[in-house]
PDB file of C-alpha atoms in Angstrom:
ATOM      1  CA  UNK A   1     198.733  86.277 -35.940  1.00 46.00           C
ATOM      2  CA  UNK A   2     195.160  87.322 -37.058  1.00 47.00           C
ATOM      3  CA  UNK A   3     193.520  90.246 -34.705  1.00 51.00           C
ATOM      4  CA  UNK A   4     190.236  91.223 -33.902  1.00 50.00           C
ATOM      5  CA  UNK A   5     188.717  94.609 -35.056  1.00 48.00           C
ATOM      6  CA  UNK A   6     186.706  96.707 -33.216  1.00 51.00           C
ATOM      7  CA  UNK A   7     182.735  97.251 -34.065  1.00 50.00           C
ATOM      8  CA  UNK A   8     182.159 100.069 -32.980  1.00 54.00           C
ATOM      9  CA  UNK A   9     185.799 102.150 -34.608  1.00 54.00           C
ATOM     10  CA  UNK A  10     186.482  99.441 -37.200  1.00 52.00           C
ATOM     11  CA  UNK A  11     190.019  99.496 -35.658  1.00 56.00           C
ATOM     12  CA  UNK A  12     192.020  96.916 -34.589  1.00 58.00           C
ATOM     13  CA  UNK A  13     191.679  95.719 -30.801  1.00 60.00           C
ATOM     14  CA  UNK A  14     194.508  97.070 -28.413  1.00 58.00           C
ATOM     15  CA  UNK A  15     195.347  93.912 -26.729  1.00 63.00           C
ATOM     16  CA  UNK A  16     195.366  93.488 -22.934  1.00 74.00           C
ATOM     17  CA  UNK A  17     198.049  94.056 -20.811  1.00 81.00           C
ATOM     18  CA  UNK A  18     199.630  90.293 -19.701  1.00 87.00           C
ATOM     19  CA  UNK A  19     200.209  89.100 -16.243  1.00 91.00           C
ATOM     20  CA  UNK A  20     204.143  89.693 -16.972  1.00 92.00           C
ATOM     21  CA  UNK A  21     204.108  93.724 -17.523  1.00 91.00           C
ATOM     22  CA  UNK A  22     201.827  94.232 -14.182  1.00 92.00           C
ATOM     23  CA  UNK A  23     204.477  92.186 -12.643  1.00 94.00           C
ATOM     24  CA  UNK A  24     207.142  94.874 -14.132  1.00 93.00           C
ATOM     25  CA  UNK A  25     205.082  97.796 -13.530  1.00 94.00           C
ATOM     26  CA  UNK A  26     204.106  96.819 -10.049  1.00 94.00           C
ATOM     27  CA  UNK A  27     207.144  94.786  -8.863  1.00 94.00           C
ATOM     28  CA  UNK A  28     208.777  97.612  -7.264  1.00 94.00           C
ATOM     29  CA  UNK A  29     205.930  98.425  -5.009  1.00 96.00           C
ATOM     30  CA  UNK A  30     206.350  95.128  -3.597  1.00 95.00           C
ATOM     31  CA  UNK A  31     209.923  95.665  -3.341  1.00 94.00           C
ATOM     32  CA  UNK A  32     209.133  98.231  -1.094  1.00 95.00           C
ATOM     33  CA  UNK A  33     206.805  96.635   0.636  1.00 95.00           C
ATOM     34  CA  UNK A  34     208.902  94.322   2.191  1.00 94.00           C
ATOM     35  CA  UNK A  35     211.327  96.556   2.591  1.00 92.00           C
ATOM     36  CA  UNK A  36     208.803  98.059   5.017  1.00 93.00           C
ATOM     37  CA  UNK A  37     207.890  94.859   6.334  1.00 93.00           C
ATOM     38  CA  UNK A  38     211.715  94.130   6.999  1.00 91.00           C
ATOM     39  CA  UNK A  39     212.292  97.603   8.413  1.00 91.00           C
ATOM     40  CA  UNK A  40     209.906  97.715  11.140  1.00 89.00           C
ATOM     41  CA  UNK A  41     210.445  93.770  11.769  1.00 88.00           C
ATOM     42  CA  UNK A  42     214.061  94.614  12.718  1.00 85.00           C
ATOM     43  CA  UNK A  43     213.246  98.066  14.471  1.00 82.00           C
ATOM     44  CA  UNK A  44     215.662 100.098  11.983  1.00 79.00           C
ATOM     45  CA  UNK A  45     214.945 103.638  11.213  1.00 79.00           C
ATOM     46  CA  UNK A  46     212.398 104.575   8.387  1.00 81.00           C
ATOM     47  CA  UNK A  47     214.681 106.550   5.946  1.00 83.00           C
ATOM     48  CA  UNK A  48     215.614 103.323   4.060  1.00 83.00           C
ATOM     49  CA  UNK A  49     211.738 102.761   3.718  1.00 91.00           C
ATOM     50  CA  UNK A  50     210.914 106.296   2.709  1.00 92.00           C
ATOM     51  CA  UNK A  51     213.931 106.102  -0.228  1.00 92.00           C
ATOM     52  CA  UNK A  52     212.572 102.712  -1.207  1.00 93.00           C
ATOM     53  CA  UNK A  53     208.391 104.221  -1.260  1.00 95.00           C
ATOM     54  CA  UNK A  54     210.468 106.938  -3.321  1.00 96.00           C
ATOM     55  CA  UNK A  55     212.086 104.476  -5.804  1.00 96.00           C
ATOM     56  CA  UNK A  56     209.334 102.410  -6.202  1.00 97.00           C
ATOM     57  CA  UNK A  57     207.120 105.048  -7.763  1.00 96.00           C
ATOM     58  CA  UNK A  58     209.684 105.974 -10.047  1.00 97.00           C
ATOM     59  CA  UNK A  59     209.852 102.650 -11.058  1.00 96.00           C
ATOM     60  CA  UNK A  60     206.489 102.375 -11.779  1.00 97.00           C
ATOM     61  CA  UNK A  61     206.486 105.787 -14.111  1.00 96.00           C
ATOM     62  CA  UNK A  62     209.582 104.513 -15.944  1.00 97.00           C
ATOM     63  CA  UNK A  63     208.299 101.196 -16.627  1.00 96.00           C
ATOM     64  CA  UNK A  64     204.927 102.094 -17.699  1.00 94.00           C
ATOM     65  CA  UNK A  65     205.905 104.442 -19.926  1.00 95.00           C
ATOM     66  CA  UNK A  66     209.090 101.979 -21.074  1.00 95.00           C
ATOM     67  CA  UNK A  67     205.945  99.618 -21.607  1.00 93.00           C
ATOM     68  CA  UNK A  68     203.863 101.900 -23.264  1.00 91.00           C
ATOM     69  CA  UNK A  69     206.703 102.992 -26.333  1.00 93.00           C
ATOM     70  CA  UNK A  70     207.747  99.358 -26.665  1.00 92.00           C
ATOM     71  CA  UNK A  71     204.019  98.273 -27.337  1.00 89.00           C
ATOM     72  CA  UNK A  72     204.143 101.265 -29.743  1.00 90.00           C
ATOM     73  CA  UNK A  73     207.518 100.871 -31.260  1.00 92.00           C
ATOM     74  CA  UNK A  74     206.750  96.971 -31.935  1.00 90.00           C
ATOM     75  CA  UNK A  75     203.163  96.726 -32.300  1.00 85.00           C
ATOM     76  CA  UNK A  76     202.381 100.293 -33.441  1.00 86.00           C
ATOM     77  CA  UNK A  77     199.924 100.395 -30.800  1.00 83.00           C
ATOM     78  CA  UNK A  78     200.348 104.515 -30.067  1.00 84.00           C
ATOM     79  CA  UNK A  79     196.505 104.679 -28.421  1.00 82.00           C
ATOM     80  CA  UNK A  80     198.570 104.975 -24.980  1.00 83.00           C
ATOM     81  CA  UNK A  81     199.887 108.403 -26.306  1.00 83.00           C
ATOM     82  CA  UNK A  82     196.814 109.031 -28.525  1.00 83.00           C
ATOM     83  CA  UNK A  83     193.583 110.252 -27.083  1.00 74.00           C
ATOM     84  CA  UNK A  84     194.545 112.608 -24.184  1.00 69.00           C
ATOM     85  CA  UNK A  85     193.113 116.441 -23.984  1.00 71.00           C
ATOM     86  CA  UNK A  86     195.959 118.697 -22.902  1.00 70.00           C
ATOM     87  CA  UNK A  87     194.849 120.830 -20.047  1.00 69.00           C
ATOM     88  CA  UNK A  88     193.667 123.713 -21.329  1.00 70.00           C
ATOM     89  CA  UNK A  89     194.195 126.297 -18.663  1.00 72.00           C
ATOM     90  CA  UNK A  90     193.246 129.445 -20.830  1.00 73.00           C
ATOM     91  CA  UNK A  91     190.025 130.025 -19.115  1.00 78.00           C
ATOM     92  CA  UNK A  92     192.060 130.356 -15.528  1.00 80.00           C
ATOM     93  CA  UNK A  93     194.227 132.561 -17.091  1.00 80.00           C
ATOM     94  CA  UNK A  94     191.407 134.503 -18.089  1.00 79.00           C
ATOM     95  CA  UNK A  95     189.916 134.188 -14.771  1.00 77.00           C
ATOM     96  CA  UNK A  96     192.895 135.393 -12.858  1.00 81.00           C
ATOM     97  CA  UNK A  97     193.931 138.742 -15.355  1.00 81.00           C
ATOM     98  CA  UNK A  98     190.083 139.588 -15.574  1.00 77.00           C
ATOM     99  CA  UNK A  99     190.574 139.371 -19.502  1.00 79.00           C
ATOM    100  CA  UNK A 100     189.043 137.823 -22.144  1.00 79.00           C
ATOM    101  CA  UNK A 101     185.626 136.745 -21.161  1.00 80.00           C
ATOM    102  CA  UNK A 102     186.622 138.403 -17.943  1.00 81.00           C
ATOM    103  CA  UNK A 103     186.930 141.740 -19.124  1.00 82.00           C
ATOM    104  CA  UNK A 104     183.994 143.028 -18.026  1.00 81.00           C
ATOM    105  CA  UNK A 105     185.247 142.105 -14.559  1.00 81.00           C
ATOM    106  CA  UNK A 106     188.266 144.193 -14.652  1.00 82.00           C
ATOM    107  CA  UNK A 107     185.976 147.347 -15.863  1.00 82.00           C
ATOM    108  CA  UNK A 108     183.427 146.885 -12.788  1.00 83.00           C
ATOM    109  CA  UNK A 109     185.893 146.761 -10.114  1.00 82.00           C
ATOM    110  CA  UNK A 110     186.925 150.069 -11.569  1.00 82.00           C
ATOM    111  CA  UNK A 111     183.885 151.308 -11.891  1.00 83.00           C
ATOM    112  CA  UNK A 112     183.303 150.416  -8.184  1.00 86.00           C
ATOM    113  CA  UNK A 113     186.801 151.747  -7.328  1.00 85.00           C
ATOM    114  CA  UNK A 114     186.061 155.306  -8.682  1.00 86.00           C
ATOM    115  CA  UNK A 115     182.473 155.208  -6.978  1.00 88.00           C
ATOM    116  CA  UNK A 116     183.892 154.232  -3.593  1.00 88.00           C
ATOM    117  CA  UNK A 117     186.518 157.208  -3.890  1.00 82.00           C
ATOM    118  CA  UNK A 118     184.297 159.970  -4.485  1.00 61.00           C
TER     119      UNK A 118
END
């Protein structure tokens, strides 16, 4: 099987996603929604449609990402796992312990500290 590159990257083209992993992926949401639809039909309490809300997400997560190493384990299609900035929380850090950039915060609230007491 022959695949298409990309113009722009020269790489080759990630292929679509087919009809039959949405179904995966998704299948549990619609699981639970019937289980909603069957719930209030019958007048039963909500718990069993909370649990089933619950389950269906972490279907969804499991799948996905089952979905995601398979394509990369059989295709060698790792751009699901490739491309993502890790949160860089250095500046908040900064931010919050007035240091770094910050610094100069730190030294005018002492500043204004010692000003106030006098």
């Amino acid at each position: 099987m022959t695949r298409t590159q990309d113009s722009n990257t020269g790489a080759l083209a990630r292929p679509r996603t087919t009809r039959r992993e949405r179904a995966f992926v998704l299948g549990g949401f619609a699981v639970a929604a019937l289980c909603t639809a069957w719930s209030t039909a019958a007048g039963a309490g909500l718990e069993p449609v909370a649990a089933a809300w619950l389950a269906a997400g972490a279907w969804a997560f499991l799948s996905s990402l089952a979905l995601a190493l398979r394509r990369a384990i059989r295709d060698g299609d790792w751009s699901a796992f490739r491309g993502v900035e890790a949160f860089d929380n250095s500046d908040t850090v900064d931010w919050s312990t007035k240091t770094g950039a910050y610094a100069y915060m730190r030294i005018a609230e002492e500043h204004e500290r010692l000003i106030r007491r006098s």
